[in-house]
PDB file of C-alpha atoms in Angstrom:
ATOM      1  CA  UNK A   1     -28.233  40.149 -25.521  1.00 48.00           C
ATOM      2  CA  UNK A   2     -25.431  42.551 -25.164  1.00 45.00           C
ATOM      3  CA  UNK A   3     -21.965  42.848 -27.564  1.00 37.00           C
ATOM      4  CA  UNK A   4     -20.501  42.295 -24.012  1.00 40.00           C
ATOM      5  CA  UNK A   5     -22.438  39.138 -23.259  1.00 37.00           C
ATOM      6  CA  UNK A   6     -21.944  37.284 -26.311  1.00 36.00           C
ATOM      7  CA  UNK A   7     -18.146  38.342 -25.829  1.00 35.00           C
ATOM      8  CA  UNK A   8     -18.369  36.384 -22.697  1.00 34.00           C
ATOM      9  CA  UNK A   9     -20.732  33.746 -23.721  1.00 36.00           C
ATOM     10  CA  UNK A  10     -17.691  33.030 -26.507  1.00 33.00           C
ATOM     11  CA  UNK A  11     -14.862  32.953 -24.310  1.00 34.00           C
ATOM     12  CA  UNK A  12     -16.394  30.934 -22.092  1.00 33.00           C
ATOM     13  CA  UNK A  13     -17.180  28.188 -24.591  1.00 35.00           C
ATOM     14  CA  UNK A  14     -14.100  28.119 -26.084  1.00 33.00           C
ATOM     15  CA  UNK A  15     -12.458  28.048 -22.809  1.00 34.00           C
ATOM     16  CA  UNK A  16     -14.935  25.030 -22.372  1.00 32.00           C
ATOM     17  CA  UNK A  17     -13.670  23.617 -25.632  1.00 32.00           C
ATOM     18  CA  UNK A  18     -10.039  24.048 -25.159  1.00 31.00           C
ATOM     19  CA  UNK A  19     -10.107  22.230 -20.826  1.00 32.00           C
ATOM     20  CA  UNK A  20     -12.301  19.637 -22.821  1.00 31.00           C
ATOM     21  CA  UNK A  21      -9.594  18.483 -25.412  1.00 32.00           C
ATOM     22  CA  UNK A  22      -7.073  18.816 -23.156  1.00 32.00           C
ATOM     23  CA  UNK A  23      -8.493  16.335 -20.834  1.00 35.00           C
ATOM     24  CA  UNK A  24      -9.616  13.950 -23.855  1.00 37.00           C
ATOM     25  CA  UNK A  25      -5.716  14.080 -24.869  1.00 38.00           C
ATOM     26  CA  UNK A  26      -5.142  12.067 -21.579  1.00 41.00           C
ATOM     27  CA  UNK A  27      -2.684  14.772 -20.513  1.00 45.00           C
ATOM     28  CA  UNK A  28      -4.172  13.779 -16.974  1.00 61.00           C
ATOM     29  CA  UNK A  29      -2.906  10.122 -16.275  1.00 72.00           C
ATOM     30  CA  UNK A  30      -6.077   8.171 -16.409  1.00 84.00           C
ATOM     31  CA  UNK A  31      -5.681   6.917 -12.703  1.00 93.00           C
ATOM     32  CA  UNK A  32      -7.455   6.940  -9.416  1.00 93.00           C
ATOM     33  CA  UNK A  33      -7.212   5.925  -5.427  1.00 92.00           C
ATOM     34  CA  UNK A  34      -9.756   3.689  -4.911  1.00 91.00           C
ATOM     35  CA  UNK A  35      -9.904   1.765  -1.391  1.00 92.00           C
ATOM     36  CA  UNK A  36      -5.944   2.308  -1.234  1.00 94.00           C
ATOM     37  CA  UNK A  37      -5.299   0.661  -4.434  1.00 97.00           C
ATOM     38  CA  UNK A  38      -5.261   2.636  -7.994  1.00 97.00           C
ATOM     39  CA  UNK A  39      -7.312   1.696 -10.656  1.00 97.00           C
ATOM     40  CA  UNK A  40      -7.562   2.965 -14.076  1.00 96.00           C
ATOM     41  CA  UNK A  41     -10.572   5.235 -15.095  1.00 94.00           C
ATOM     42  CA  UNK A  42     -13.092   2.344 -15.601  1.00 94.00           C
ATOM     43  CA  UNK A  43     -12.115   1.308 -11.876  1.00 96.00           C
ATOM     44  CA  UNK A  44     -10.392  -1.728 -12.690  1.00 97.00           C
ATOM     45  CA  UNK A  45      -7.360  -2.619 -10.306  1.00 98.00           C
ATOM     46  CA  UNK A  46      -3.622  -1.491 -11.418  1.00 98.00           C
ATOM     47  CA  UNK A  47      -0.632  -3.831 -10.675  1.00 98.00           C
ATOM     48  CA  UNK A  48       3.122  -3.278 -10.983  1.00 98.00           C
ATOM     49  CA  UNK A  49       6.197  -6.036 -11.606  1.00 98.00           C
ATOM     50  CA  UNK A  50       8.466  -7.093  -9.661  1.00 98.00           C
ATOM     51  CA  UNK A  51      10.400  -7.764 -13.247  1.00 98.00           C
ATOM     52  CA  UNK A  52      10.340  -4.264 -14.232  1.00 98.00           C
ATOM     53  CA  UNK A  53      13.025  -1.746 -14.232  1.00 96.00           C
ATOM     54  CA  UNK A  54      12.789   2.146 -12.689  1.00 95.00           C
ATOM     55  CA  UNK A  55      10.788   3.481 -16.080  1.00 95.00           C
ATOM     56  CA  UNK A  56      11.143   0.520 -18.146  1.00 97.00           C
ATOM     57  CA  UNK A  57       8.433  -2.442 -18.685  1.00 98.00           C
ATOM     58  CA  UNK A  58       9.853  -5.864 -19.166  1.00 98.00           C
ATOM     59  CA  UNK A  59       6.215  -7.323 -19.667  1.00 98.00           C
ATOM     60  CA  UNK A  60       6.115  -7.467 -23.635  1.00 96.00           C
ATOM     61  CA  UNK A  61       4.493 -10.145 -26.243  1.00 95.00           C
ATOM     62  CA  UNK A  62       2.660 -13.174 -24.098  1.00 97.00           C
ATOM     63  CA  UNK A  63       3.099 -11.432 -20.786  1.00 98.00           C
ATOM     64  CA  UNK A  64       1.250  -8.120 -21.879  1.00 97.00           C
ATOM     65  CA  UNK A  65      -1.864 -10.455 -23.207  1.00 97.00           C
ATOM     66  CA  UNK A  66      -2.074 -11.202 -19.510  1.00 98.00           C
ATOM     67  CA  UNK A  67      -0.978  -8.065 -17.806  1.00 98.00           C
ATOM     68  CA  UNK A  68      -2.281  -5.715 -20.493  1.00 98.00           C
ATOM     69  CA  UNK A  69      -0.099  -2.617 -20.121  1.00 98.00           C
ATOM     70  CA  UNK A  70      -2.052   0.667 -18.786  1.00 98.00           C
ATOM     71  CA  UNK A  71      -1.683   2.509 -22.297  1.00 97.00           C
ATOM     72  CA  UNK A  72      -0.890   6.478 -22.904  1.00 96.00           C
ATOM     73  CA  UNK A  73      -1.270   8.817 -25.689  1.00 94.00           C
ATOM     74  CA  UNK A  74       1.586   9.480 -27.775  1.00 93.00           C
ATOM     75  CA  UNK A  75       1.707  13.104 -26.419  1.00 93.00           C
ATOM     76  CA  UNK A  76       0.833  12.188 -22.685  1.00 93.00           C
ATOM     77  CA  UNK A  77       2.924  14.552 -20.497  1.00 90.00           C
ATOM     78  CA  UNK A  78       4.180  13.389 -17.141  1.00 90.00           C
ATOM     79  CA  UNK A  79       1.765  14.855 -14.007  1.00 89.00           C
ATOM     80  CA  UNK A  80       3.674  14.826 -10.216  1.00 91.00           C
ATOM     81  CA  UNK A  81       3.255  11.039  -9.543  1.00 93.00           C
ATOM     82  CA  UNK A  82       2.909  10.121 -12.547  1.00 95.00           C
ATOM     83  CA  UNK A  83       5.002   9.015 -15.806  1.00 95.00           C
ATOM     84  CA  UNK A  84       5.431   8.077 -19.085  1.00 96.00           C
ATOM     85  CA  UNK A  85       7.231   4.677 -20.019  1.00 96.00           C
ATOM     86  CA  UNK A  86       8.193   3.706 -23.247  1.00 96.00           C
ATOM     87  CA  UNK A  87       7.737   0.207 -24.340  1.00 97.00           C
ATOM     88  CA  UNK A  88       9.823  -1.899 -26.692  1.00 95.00           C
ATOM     89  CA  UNK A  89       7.796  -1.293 -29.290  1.00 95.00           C
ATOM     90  CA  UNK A  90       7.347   2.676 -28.929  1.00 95.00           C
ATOM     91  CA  UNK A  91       4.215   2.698 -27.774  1.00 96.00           C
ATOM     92  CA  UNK A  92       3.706   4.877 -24.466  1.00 97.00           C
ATOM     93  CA  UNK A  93       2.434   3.451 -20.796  1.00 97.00           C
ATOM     94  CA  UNK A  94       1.607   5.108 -17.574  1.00 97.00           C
ATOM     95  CA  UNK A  95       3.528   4.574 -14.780  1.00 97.00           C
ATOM     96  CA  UNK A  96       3.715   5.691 -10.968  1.00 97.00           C
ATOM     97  CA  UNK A  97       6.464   6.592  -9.561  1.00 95.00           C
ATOM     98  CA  UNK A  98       8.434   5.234 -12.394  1.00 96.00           C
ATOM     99  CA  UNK A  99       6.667   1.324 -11.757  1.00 98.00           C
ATOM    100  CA  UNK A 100       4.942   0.521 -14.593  1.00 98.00           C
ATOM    101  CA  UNK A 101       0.614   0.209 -14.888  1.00 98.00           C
ATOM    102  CA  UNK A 102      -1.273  -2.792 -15.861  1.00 98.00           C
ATOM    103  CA  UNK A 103      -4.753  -4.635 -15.508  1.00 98.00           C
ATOM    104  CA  UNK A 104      -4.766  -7.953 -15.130  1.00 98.00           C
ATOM    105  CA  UNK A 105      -7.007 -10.147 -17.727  1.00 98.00           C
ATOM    106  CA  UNK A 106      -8.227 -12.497 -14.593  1.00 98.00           C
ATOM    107  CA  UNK A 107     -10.112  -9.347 -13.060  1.00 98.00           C
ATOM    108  CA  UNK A 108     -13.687  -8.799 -14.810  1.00 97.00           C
ATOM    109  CA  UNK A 109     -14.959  -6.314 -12.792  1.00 97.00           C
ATOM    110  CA  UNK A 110     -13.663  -3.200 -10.672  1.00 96.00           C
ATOM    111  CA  UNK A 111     -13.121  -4.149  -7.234  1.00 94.00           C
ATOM    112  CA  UNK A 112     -11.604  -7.493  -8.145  1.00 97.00           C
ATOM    113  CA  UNK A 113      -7.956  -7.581  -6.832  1.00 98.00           C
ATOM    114  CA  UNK A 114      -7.275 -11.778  -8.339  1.00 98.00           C
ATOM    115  CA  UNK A 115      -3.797 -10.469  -9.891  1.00 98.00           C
ATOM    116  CA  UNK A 116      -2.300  -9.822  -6.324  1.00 98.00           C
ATOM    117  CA  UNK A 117       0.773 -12.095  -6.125  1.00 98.00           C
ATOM    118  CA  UNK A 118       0.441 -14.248  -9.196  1.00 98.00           C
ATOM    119  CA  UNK A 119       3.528 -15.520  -9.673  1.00 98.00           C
ATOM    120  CA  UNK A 120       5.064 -13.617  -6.856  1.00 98.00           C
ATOM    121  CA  UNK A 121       5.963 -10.965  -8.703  1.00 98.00           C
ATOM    122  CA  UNK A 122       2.555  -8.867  -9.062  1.00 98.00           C
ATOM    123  CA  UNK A 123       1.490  -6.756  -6.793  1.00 98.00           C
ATOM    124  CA  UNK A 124      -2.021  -4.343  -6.278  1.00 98.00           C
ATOM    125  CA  UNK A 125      -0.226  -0.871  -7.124  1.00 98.00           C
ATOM    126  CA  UNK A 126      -0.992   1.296  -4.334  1.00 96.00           C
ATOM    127  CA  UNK A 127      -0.136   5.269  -3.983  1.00 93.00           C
TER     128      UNK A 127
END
């Protein structure tokens, strides 16, 4: 092996390294179109409330055991679409297009969409 193929061999593997933690930092939001709906990256269906503010979650204590909020990193950056929602208590949640994320604890699988008007005031997000 050459000096100038090791150099390259390195770079390249620390380039690797670097794209790698960046994705594990969720700097990406950790959401996808699935069918027309979005689901979060274990394909489980998102939902938004009606309840909810532009960029602010009103679902806190009893209501987020049901509609567990669709959690960020601390240091999750905002991506087109896509934003960042502080709750009451500080922690971070993704949002889209300023409606904030959540799963629903009646859905057990992906694919399942039994959140859809519970209430009427949750809805399947959709992009």
């Amino acid at each position: 092996m050459t000096f100038k193929s090791i150099a390259l061999a390195t770079a390249t593997a620390i380039a690797v390294s670097a794209c790698s933690a960046y994705a594990g930092g969720h700097a990406l939001a950790p959401v996808s179109e699935a069918d027309g709906i979005l689901v979060d990256g274990d394909g489980m269906t998102l939902y938004t409330f009606d309840k909810d503010d532009a960029g602010v979650s009103n679902c806190n204590g009893g209501c987020a055991a049901q509609w567990p909020p669709l959690m960020a990193a601390d240091d999750a950056d905002e991506k087109g679409d896509y934003t960042v929602v502080t709750r009451d208590d500080g922690s971070k949640m993704w949002a889209y297009k300023d409606e904030p994320l959540y799963l629903w604890v009646g859905d057990k699988r992906p694919g399942q969409t039994t959140g859809d008007g519970v209430g009427g005031v949750w809805h399947i997000a959709k992009p």
